[in-house]
PDB file of C-alpha atoms in Angstrom:
ATOM      1  CA  UNK M  19      -2.011  33.143  21.309  1.00  0.00           C
ATOM      2  CA  UNK M  20      -3.339  31.654  24.530  1.00  0.00           C
ATOM      3  CA  UNK M  21      -4.204  28.134  25.618  1.00  0.00           C
ATOM      4  CA  UNK M  22      -8.014  27.643  25.463  1.00  0.00           C
ATOM      5  CA  UNK M  23      -7.923  25.028  28.214  1.00  0.00           C
ATOM      6  CA  UNK M  24      -6.193  27.509  30.551  1.00  0.00           C
ATOM      7  CA  UNK M  25      -8.809  30.290  30.196  1.00  0.00           C
ATOM      8  CA  UNK M  26     -10.520  30.756  33.606  1.00  0.00           C
ATOM      9  CA  UNK M  27     -14.272  30.186  33.513  1.00  0.00           C
ATOM     10  CA  UNK M  28     -16.972  30.640  36.141  1.00  0.00           C
ATOM     11  CA  UNK M  29     -18.782  27.565  37.379  1.00  0.00           C
ATOM     12  CA  UNK M  30     -22.399  27.559  36.304  1.00  0.00           C
ATOM     13  CA  UNK M  31     -21.967  30.204  33.590  1.00  0.00           C
ATOM     14  CA  UNK M  32     -24.091  28.866  30.714  1.00  0.00           C
ATOM     15  CA  UNK M  33     -24.485  32.065  28.683  1.00  0.00           C
ATOM     16  CA  UNK M  34     -21.981  32.274  25.809  1.00  0.00           C
ATOM     17  CA  UNK M  35     -21.941  35.040  23.219  1.00  0.00           C
ATOM     18  CA  UNK M  36     -19.171  36.626  21.186  1.00  0.00           C
ATOM     19  CA  UNK M  37     -19.599  39.931  23.012  1.00  0.00           C
ATOM     20  CA  UNK M  38     -19.395  38.368  26.484  1.00  0.00           C
ATOM     21  CA  UNK M  39     -16.366  36.286  25.439  1.00  0.00           C
ATOM     22  CA  UNK M  40     -14.564  39.349  24.064  1.00  0.00           C
ATOM     23  CA  UNK M  41     -15.200  41.342  27.254  1.00  0.00           C
ATOM     24  CA  UNK M  42     -14.091  38.421  29.420  1.00  0.00           C
ATOM     25  CA  UNK M  43     -10.885  37.890  27.410  1.00  0.00           C
ATOM     26  CA  UNK M  44     -10.072  41.601  27.623  1.00  0.00           C
ATOM     27  CA  UNK M  45     -10.483  41.552  31.417  1.00  0.00           C
ATOM     28  CA  UNK M  46      -8.359  38.417  31.793  1.00  0.00           C
ATOM     29  CA  UNK M  47      -5.665  39.867  29.543  1.00  0.00           C
ATOM     30  CA  UNK M  48      -5.575  43.062  31.611  1.00  0.00           C
ATOM     31  CA  UNK M  49      -5.250  41.086  34.848  1.00  0.00           C
ATOM     32  CA  UNK M  50      -2.572  38.768  33.415  1.00  0.00           C
ATOM     33  CA  UNK M  51      -4.608  35.578  33.893  1.00  0.00           C
ATOM     34  CA  UNK M  52      -4.195  34.297  30.330  1.00  0.00           C
ATOM     35  CA  UNK M  53      -1.515  31.669  29.622  1.00  0.00           C
ATOM     36  CA  UNK M  54       0.380  32.388  26.372  1.00  0.00           C
ATOM     37  CA  UNK M  55       1.426  29.525  24.103  1.00  0.00           C
ATOM     38  CA  UNK M  56       4.247  29.264  21.575  1.00  0.00           C
ATOM     39  CA  UNK M  57       3.355  29.233  17.886  1.00  0.00           C
ATOM     40  CA  UNK M  58       5.929  27.330  15.788  1.00  0.00           C
ATOM     41  CA  UNK M  59       6.716  28.303  12.211  1.00  0.00           C
ATOM     42  CA  UNK M  60       5.935  26.128   9.203  1.00  0.00           C
ATOM     43  CA  UNK M  61       9.566  24.980   9.055  1.00  0.00           C
ATOM     44  CA  UNK M  62       9.518  24.071  12.742  1.00  0.00           C
ATOM     45  CA  UNK M  63       6.319  22.079  12.249  1.00  0.00           C
ATOM     46  CA  UNK M  64       7.938  20.191   9.356  1.00  0.00           C
ATOM     47  CA  UNK M  65      10.978  19.208  11.440  1.00  0.00           C
ATOM     48  CA  UNK M  66       8.711  18.239  14.320  1.00  0.00           C
ATOM     49  CA  UNK M  67       6.644  16.033  12.009  1.00  0.00           C
ATOM     50  CA  UNK M  68       9.770  14.206  10.820  1.00  0.00           C
ATOM     51  CA  UNK M  69      10.999  13.700  14.383  1.00  0.00           C
ATOM     52  CA  UNK M  70       7.635  12.399  15.552  1.00  0.00           C
ATOM     53  CA  UNK M  71       7.429  10.069  12.556  1.00  0.00           C
ATOM     54  CA  UNK M  72      10.813   8.633  13.565  1.00  0.00           C
ATOM     55  CA  UNK M  73       9.602   8.213  17.162  1.00  0.00           C
ATOM     56  CA  UNK M  74       6.450   6.420  15.972  1.00  0.00           C
ATOM     57  CA  UNK M  75       8.543   4.089  13.817  1.00  0.00           C
ATOM     58  CA  UNK M  76      10.818   3.314  16.767  1.00  0.00           C
ATOM     59  CA  UNK M  77       7.784   2.596  18.964  1.00  0.00           C
ATOM     60  CA  UNK M  78       6.254   0.285  16.343  1.00  0.00           C
ATOM     61  CA  UNK M  79       9.583  -1.530  15.992  1.00  0.00           C
ATOM     62  CA  UNK M  80       9.763  -2.176  19.728  1.00  0.00           C
ATOM     63  CA  UNK M  81       6.221  -3.540  19.704  1.00  0.00           C
ATOM     64  CA  UNK M  82       7.029  -5.866  16.777  1.00  0.00           C
ATOM     65  CA  UNK M  83      10.144  -7.110  18.571  1.00  0.00           C
ATOM     66  CA  UNK M  84       8.119  -7.773  21.727  1.00  0.00           C
ATOM     67  CA  UNK M  85       5.545  -9.791  19.744  1.00  0.00           C
ATOM     68  CA  UNK M  86       8.292 -11.867  18.149  1.00  0.00           C
ATOM     69  CA  UNK M  87       9.903 -12.543  21.512  1.00  0.00           C
ATOM     70  CA  UNK M  88       6.562 -13.444  23.117  1.00  0.00           C
ATOM     71  CA  UNK M  89       5.814 -15.916  20.316  1.00  0.00           C
ATOM     72  CA  UNK M  90       9.141 -17.666  20.844  1.00  0.00           C
ATOM     73  CA  UNK M  91       8.617 -17.840  24.592  1.00  0.00           C
ATOM     74  CA  UNK M  92       5.194 -19.447  24.077  1.00  0.00           C
ATOM     75  CA  UNK M  93       6.981 -22.179  22.121  1.00  0.00           C
ATOM     76  CA  UNK M  94       9.653 -22.402  24.855  1.00  0.00           C
ATOM     77  CA  UNK M  95      12.333 -21.370  22.340  1.00  0.00           C
ATOM     78  CA  UNK M  96      15.005 -19.356  24.120  1.00  0.00           C
ATOM     79  CA  UNK M  97      18.201 -17.792  22.861  1.00  0.00           C
ATOM     80  CA  UNK M  98      21.458 -18.902  24.463  1.00  0.00           C
ATOM     81  CA  UNK M  99      23.152 -15.578  23.821  1.00  0.00           C
ATOM     82  CA  UNK M 100      22.929 -12.527  26.076  1.00  0.00           C
ATOM     83  CA  UNK M 101      22.698  -9.775  23.456  1.00  0.00           C
ATOM     84  CA  UNK M 102      19.431  -9.047  21.653  1.00  0.00           C
ATOM     85  CA  UNK M 103      20.947  -6.914  18.878  1.00  0.00           C
ATOM     86  CA  UNK M 104      23.693  -7.249  16.290  1.00  0.00           C
ATOM     87  CA  UNK M 105      24.449 -10.039  13.799  1.00  0.00           C
ATOM     88  CA  UNK M 106      24.588 -12.874  16.365  1.00  0.00           C
ATOM     89  CA  UNK M 107      20.843 -12.831  17.260  1.00  0.00           C
ATOM     90  CA  UNK M 108      19.966 -12.589  13.550  1.00  0.00           C
ATOM     91  CA  UNK M 109      22.020 -15.709  12.823  1.00  0.00           C
ATOM     92  CA  UNK M 110      20.265 -17.492  15.691  1.00  0.00           C
ATOM     93  CA  UNK M 111      16.822 -16.439  14.423  1.00  0.00           C
ATOM     94  CA  UNK M 112      17.645 -17.845  10.986  1.00  0.00           C
ATOM     95  CA  UNK M 113      18.192 -21.281  12.562  1.00  0.00           C
ATOM     96  CA  UNK M 114      14.948 -21.365  14.575  1.00  0.00           C
ATOM     97  CA  UNK M 115      12.557 -24.135  13.549  1.00  0.00           C
ATOM     98  CA  UNK M 116       9.042 -24.208  15.013  1.00  0.00           C
ATOM     99  CA  UNK M 117       7.192 -27.470  15.779  1.00  0.00           C
ATOM    100  CA  UNK M 118       4.560 -27.033  13.044  1.00  0.00           C
ATOM    101  CA  UNK M 119       4.424 -25.402   9.631  1.00  0.00           C
ATOM    102  CA  UNK M 120       1.742 -22.936  10.694  1.00  0.00           C
ATOM    103  CA  UNK M 121       3.861 -21.744  13.605  1.00  0.00           C
ATOM    104  CA  UNK M 122       6.855 -21.427  11.292  1.00  0.00           C
ATOM    105  CA  UNK M 123       4.835 -19.173   8.973  1.00  0.00           C
ATOM    106  CA  UNK M 124       3.759 -16.963  11.878  1.00  0.00           C
ATOM    107  CA  UNK M 125       7.334 -16.756  13.136  1.00  0.00           C
ATOM    108  CA  UNK M 126       8.650 -15.731   9.720  1.00  0.00           C
ATOM    109  CA  UNK M 127       5.987 -13.017   9.513  1.00  0.00           C
ATOM    110  CA  UNK M 128       7.117 -11.646  12.885  1.00  0.00           C
ATOM    111  CA  UNK M 129      10.744 -11.665  11.735  1.00  0.00           C
ATOM    112  CA  UNK M 130       9.846  -9.838   8.515  1.00  0.00           C
ATOM    113  CA  UNK M 131       7.833  -7.269  10.477  1.00  0.00           C
ATOM    114  CA  UNK M 132      10.825  -6.425  12.671  1.00  0.00           C
ATOM    115  CA  UNK M 133      13.068  -6.130   9.612  1.00  0.00           C
ATOM    116  CA  UNK M 134      10.534  -3.847   7.918  1.00  0.00           C
ATOM    117  CA  UNK M 135      10.406  -1.529  10.935  1.00  0.00           C
ATOM    118  CA  UNK M 136      14.203  -1.432  11.055  1.00  0.00           C
ATOM    119  CA  UNK M 137      14.332  -0.380   7.414  1.00  0.00           C
ATOM    120  CA  UNK M 138      11.645   2.255   8.039  1.00  0.00           C
ATOM    121  CA  UNK M 139      13.685   3.678  10.906  1.00  0.00           C
ATOM    122  CA  UNK M 140      16.759   3.922   8.701  1.00  0.00           C
ATOM    123  CA  UNK M 141      14.729   5.731   6.039  1.00  0.00           C
ATOM    124  CA  UNK M 142      13.385   8.214   8.592  1.00  0.00           C
ATOM    125  CA  UNK M 143      16.902   8.995   9.817  1.00  0.00           C
ATOM    126  CA  UNK M 144      18.127   9.370   6.225  1.00  0.00           C
ATOM    127  CA  UNK M 145      15.276  11.799   5.519  1.00  0.00           C
ATOM    128  CA  UNK M 146      16.094  13.837   8.618  1.00  0.00           C
ATOM    129  CA  UNK M 147      19.854  14.135   8.058  1.00  0.00           C
ATOM    130  CA  UNK M 148      19.876  16.499   5.017  1.00  0.00           C
ATOM    131  CA  UNK M 149      17.094  18.734   6.368  1.00  0.00           C
ATOM    132  CA  UNK M 150      18.436  19.595   9.813  1.00  0.00           C
ATOM    133  CA  UNK M 151      21.641  21.504   8.770  1.00  0.00           C
ATOM    134  CA  UNK M 152      19.555  24.100   6.909  1.00  0.00           C
ATOM    135  CA  UNK M 153      17.083  24.513   9.784  1.00  0.00           C
ATOM    136  CA  UNK M 154      17.246  27.692  11.855  1.00  0.00           C
ATOM    137  CA  UNK M 155      17.525  25.642  15.054  1.00  0.00           C
ATOM    138  CA  UNK M 156      20.621  23.748  13.905  1.00  0.00           C
ATOM    139  CA  UNK M 157      22.927  25.818  16.148  1.00  0.00           C
ATOM    140  CA  UNK M 158      20.907  24.736  19.183  1.00  0.00           C
ATOM    141  CA  UNK M 159      21.000  21.122  17.980  1.00  0.00           C
ATOM    142  CA  UNK M 160      24.815  21.219  17.833  1.00  0.00           C
ATOM    143  CA  UNK M 161      25.008  22.756  21.306  1.00  0.00           C
ATOM    144  CA  UNK M 162      22.690  20.133  22.839  1.00  0.00           C
ATOM    145  CA  UNK M 163      24.783  17.313  21.384  1.00  0.00           C
ATOM    146  CA  UNK M 164      27.596  18.456  23.648  1.00  0.00           C
ATOM    147  CA  UNK M 165      25.715  16.822  26.520  1.00  0.00           C
ATOM    148  CA  UNK M 166      26.488  13.194  27.214  1.00  0.00           C
ATOM    149  CA  UNK M 167      23.689  10.877  26.145  1.00  0.00           C
ATOM    150  CA  UNK M 168      22.189  13.356  23.651  1.00  0.00           C
ATOM    151  CA  UNK M 169      22.638  12.084  20.109  1.00  0.00           C
ATOM    152  CA  UNK M 170      21.604  14.007  16.988  1.00  0.00           C
ATOM    153  CA  UNK M 171      18.079  12.567  16.919  1.00  0.00           C
ATOM    154  CA  UNK M 172      17.471  13.420  20.589  1.00  0.00           C
ATOM    155  CA  UNK M 173      18.875  16.933  20.133  1.00  0.00           C
ATOM    156  CA  UNK M 174      16.628  17.578  17.121  1.00  0.00           C
ATOM    157  CA  UNK M 175      13.639  16.249  19.052  1.00  0.00           C
ATOM    158  CA  UNK M 176      14.300  18.529  22.027  1.00  0.00           C
ATOM    159  CA  UNK M 177      14.834  21.594  19.851  1.00  0.00           C
ATOM    160  CA  UNK M 178      11.772  20.914  17.682  1.00  0.00           C
ATOM    161  CA  UNK M 179       9.439  20.125  20.576  1.00  0.00           C
ATOM    162  CA  UNK M 180      10.519  22.950  22.899  1.00  0.00           C
ATOM    163  CA  UNK M 181      10.901  25.669  20.267  1.00  0.00           C
ATOM    164  CA  UNK M 182      12.721  28.877  21.179  1.00  0.00           C
ATOM    165  CA  UNK M 183      13.983  28.451  24.733  1.00  0.00           C
ATOM    166  CA  UNK M 184      14.521  32.211  25.120  1.00  0.00           C
ATOM    167  CA  UNK M 185      10.793  32.479  25.845  1.00  0.00           C
ATOM    168  CA  UNK M 186      11.421  30.801  29.210  1.00  0.00           C
ATOM    169  CA  UNK M 187      12.736  33.316  31.720  1.00  0.00           C
ATOM    170  CA  UNK M 188      14.238  30.627  33.975  1.00  0.00           C
ATOM    171  CA  UNK M 189      14.605  26.829  34.219  1.00  0.00           C
ATOM    172  CA  UNK M 190      11.539  26.367  36.503  1.00  0.00           C
ATOM    173  CA  UNK M 191       9.330  27.654  33.693  1.00  0.00           C
ATOM    174  CA  UNK M 192      10.874  25.091  31.338  1.00  0.00           C
ATOM    175  CA  UNK M 193      10.372  22.318  33.906  1.00  0.00           C
ATOM    176  CA  UNK M 194       6.727  23.308  34.241  1.00  0.00           C
ATOM    177  CA  UNK M 195       6.194  23.098  30.469  1.00  0.00           C
ATOM    178  CA  UNK M 196       7.848  19.652  30.463  1.00  0.00           C
ATOM    179  CA  UNK M 197       5.738  18.282  33.304  1.00  0.00           C
ATOM    180  CA  UNK M 198       8.845  17.670  35.431  1.00  0.00           C
ATOM    181  CA  UNK M 199       7.477  19.659  38.366  1.00  0.00           C
ATOM    182  CA  UNK M 200       6.406  17.546  41.388  1.00  0.00           C
ATOM    183  CA  UNK M 201       2.785  17.779  42.400  1.00  0.00           C
ATOM    184  CA  UNK M 202       2.110  19.359  45.803  1.00  0.00           C
ATOM    185  CA  UNK M 203      -0.674  19.319  48.365  1.00  0.00           C
ATOM    186  CA  UNK M 204       0.056  21.694  51.231  1.00  0.00           C
ATOM    187  CA  UNK M 205      -2.165  22.976  53.977  1.00  0.00           C
ATOM    188  CA  UNK M 206      -0.987  25.209  56.778  1.00  0.00           C
ATOM    189  CA  UNK M 207       2.415  24.064  57.988  1.00  0.00           C
ATOM    190  CA  UNK M 208       1.966  20.662  56.389  1.00  0.00           C
ATOM    191  CA  UNK M 209       3.778  20.340  53.061  1.00  0.00           C
ATOM    192  CA  UNK M 210       3.478  17.238  50.913  1.00  0.00           C
ATOM    193  CA  UNK M 211       4.945  16.616  47.453  1.00  0.00           C
ATOM    194  CA  UNK M 212       3.839  13.830  45.159  1.00  0.00           C
ATOM    195  CA  UNK M 213       4.696  12.428  41.750  1.00  0.00           C
ATOM    196  CA  UNK M 214       5.517  14.540  38.720  1.00  0.00           C
ATOM    197  CA  UNK M 215       2.644  16.412  37.132  1.00  0.00           C
ATOM    198  CA  UNK M 216       3.440  15.092  33.612  1.00  0.00           C
ATOM    199  CA  UNK M 217       1.253  17.854  32.168  1.00  0.00           C
ATOM    200  CA  UNK M 218       3.762  19.044  29.589  1.00  0.00           C
ATOM    201  CA  UNK M 219       5.509  17.953  26.421  1.00  0.00           C
ATOM    202  CA  UNK M 220       5.795  14.171  26.764  1.00  0.00           C
ATOM    203  CA  UNK M 221       8.245  13.495  23.841  1.00  0.00           C
ATOM    204  CA  UNK M 222      10.752  16.033  25.170  1.00  0.00           C
ATOM    205  CA  UNK M 223      10.322  14.760  28.731  1.00  0.00           C
ATOM    206  CA  UNK M 224      10.930  11.188  27.574  1.00  0.00           C
ATOM    207  CA  UNK M 225      14.085  12.218  25.708  1.00  0.00           C
ATOM    208  CA  UNK M 226      15.461  13.961  28.805  1.00  0.00           C
ATOM    209  CA  UNK M 227      14.769  10.971  31.049  1.00  0.00           C
ATOM    210  CA  UNK M 228      16.347   8.526  28.592  1.00  0.00           C
ATOM    211  CA  UNK M 229      19.439  10.720  28.242  1.00  0.00           C
ATOM    212  CA  UNK M 230      19.773  11.067  31.998  1.00  0.00           C
ATOM    213  CA  UNK M 231      20.476   7.340  32.230  1.00  0.00           C
ATOM    214  CA  UNK M 232      23.980   8.009  30.858  1.00  0.00           C
ATOM    215  CA  UNK M 233      24.910   9.521  34.237  1.00  0.00           C
ATOM    216  CA  UNK M 234      24.956   6.034  35.770  1.00  0.00           C
ATOM    217  CA  UNK M 235      28.524   5.638  34.523  1.00  0.00           C
ATOM    218  CA  UNK M 236      31.596   7.643  35.611  1.00  0.00           C
ATOM    219  CA  UNK M 237      32.223  10.957  33.902  1.00  0.00           C
ATOM    220  CA  UNK M 238      34.248  10.520  30.731  1.00  0.00           C
ATOM    221  CA  UNK M 239      34.507  11.858  27.188  1.00  0.00           C
ATOM    222  CA  UNK M 240      33.994   9.024  24.739  1.00  0.00           C
ATOM    223  CA  UNK M 241      35.142   9.070  21.139  1.00  0.00           C
ATOM    224  CA  UNK M 242      31.687   9.966  19.676  1.00  0.00           C
ATOM    225  CA  UNK M 243      31.227  12.720  22.274  1.00  0.00           C
ATOM    226  CA  UNK M 244      34.707  14.079  21.546  1.00  0.00           C
ATOM    227  CA  UNK M 245      33.831  14.339  17.852  1.00  0.00           C
ATOM    228  CA  UNK M 246      30.648  16.238  18.677  1.00  0.00           C
ATOM    229  CA  UNK M 247      32.492  18.616  20.991  1.00  0.00           C
ATOM    230  CA  UNK M 248      34.902  19.637  18.236  1.00  0.00           C
ATOM    231  CA  UNK M 249      32.157  21.593  16.447  1.00  0.00           C
ATOM    232  CA  UNK M 250      31.022  23.723  19.423  1.00  0.00           C
ATOM    233  CA  UNK M 251      32.693  26.689  21.190  1.00  0.00           C
ATOM    234  CA  UNK M 252      34.917  26.237  24.223  1.00  0.00           C
ATOM    235  CA  UNK M 253      32.302  27.708  26.573  1.00  0.00           C
ATOM    236  CA  UNK M 254      29.809  25.018  25.605  1.00  0.00           C
ATOM    237  CA  UNK M 255      32.476  22.317  26.010  1.00  0.00           C
ATOM    238  CA  UNK M 256      33.161  23.556  29.550  1.00  0.00           C
ATOM    239  CA  UNK M 257      29.454  23.577  30.360  1.00  0.00           C
ATOM    240  CA  UNK M 258      29.126  20.041  29.010  1.00  0.00           C
ATOM    241  CA  UNK M 259      31.914  18.728  31.245  1.00  0.00           C
ATOM    242  CA  UNK M 260      30.527  20.612  34.247  1.00  0.00           C
ATOM    243  CA  UNK M 261      27.099  19.074  33.653  1.00  0.00           C
ATOM    244  CA  UNK M 262      28.540  15.578  33.301  1.00  0.00           C
ATOM    245  CA  UNK M 263      30.578  15.783  36.512  1.00  0.00           C
ATOM    246  CA  UNK M 264      27.683  17.254  38.496  1.00  0.00           C
ATOM    247  CA  UNK M 265      25.110  14.727  37.295  1.00  0.00           C
ATOM    248  CA  UNK M 266      27.389  11.723  37.863  1.00  0.00           C
ATOM    249  CA  UNK M 267      28.150  12.861  41.423  1.00  0.00           C
ATOM    250  CA  UNK M 268      24.493  13.463  42.129  1.00  0.00           C
ATOM    251  CA  UNK M 269      23.552  10.010  40.826  1.00  0.00           C
ATOM    252  CA  UNK M 270      25.989   8.293  43.200  1.00  0.00           C
ATOM    253  CA  UNK M 271      24.956  10.526  46.091  1.00  0.00           C
ATOM    254  CA  UNK M 272      21.252   9.853  45.693  1.00  0.00           C
ATOM    255  CA  UNK M 273      21.815   6.110  45.335  1.00  0.00           C
ATOM    256  CA  UNK M 274      23.887   6.137  48.528  1.00  0.00           C
ATOM    257  CA  UNK M 275      20.938   7.736  50.312  1.00  0.00           C
ATOM    258  CA  UNK M 276      18.770   4.759  49.378  1.00  0.00           C
ATOM    259  CA  UNK M 277      16.766   6.351  46.574  1.00  0.00           C
ATOM    260  CA  UNK M 278      15.259   4.189  43.848  1.00  0.00           C
ATOM    261  CA  UNK M 279      17.310   4.157  40.641  1.00  0.00           C
ATOM    262  CA  UNK M 280      14.351   5.253  38.507  1.00  0.00           C
ATOM    263  CA  UNK M 281      13.620   8.169  40.829  1.00  0.00           C
ATOM    264  CA  UNK M 282      17.271   9.188  40.661  1.00  0.00           C
ATOM    265  CA  UNK M 283      17.204   9.210  36.844  1.00  0.00           C
ATOM    266  CA  UNK M 284      14.112  11.437  36.856  1.00  0.00           C
ATOM    267  CA  UNK M 285      15.795  13.799  39.314  1.00  0.00           C
ATOM    268  CA  UNK M 286      18.798  13.991  37.010  1.00  0.00           C
ATOM    269  CA  UNK M 287      16.464  14.684  34.073  1.00  0.00           C
ATOM    270  CA  UNK M 288      15.241  17.768  35.931  1.00  0.00           C
ATOM    271  CA  UNK M 289      18.783  19.072  36.325  1.00  0.00           C
ATOM    272  CA  UNK M 290      19.616  18.129  32.738  1.00  0.00           C
ATOM    273  CA  UNK M 291      16.693  20.278  31.583  1.00  0.00           C
ATOM    274  CA  UNK M 292      18.320  23.248  33.318  1.00  0.00           C
ATOM    275  CA  UNK M 293      21.571  22.635  31.426  1.00  0.00           C
ATOM    276  CA  UNK M 294      19.607  22.322  28.170  1.00  0.00           C
ATOM    277  CA  UNK M 295      18.004  25.698  28.910  1.00  0.00           C
ATOM    278  CA  UNK M 296      21.391  27.292  29.615  1.00  0.00           C
ATOM    279  CA  UNK M 297      23.082  25.910  26.483  1.00  0.00           C
ATOM    280  CA  UNK M 298      20.210  26.737  24.152  1.00  0.00           C
ATOM    281  CA  UNK M 299      19.776  30.198  25.617  1.00  0.00           C
ATOM    282  CA  UNK M 300      23.470  30.967  25.172  1.00  0.00           C
ATOM    283  CA  UNK M 301      23.338  29.933  21.507  1.00  0.00           C
ATOM    284  CA  UNK M 302      20.071  31.739  20.780  1.00  0.00           C
ATOM    285  CA  UNK M 303      21.245  34.972  22.402  1.00  0.00           C
ATOM    286  CA  UNK M 304      24.522  34.810  20.453  1.00  0.00           C
ATOM    287  CA  UNK M 305      22.600  34.491  17.185  1.00  0.00           C
TER     288      UNK M 305
END
């Protein structure tokens, strides 16, 4: 299969017939100008649908929380605590009293909406848990969880969205499919690079960037990470520690050079994608 949007076409060519299209596709295939695309299986599509449903629920929950917070700020009702999660904020919300009855009704509706989204998210995670162990990509999911900042949900998302990573010959090809390649405009000896292209898989790119934020802290093996490392081979454990040390050093080095923190996290996401490629490729080749 090829990507229809990537098929070269001539400007001004307004004659389209099946015969002309077949001849043109044959010529492009012979010259290597067609871009192949990956076709997931039915099982892969099912896992991807569950993961995307969880991501949509999480997005809706954040929007509901933002609406609740904005409503309270319009009434100049502010929490005295610092945390916005856990039992303490819930106890504070239960004591909030709005100036009028109508405002109190609206506030209670916002609170119920956030609670409903939280319950939906828990149901999505409960639906995903029994399905993943029987999936053919479960070995890759276990290997990706060896990386710091990659929980089970993020590992399943990366594996489901990227598919078989053995189809990428090298990490630059993976970065190109993720949209993590910087744009460029060069002419002669002048070379200029711009922002990321962002022309790839946005859910996987978002998961890599969010996980790269864990490199802000010194390299360490926490209790949850230690439990995840117990289920993977020693080679993957070594690669995980090597990735953590390298990314933490690079974060401090780039910050010392005066780079913006967000730009540093994106740069680390690029390197993290290379480690994801290496881990997944090692597991897929072994199986």
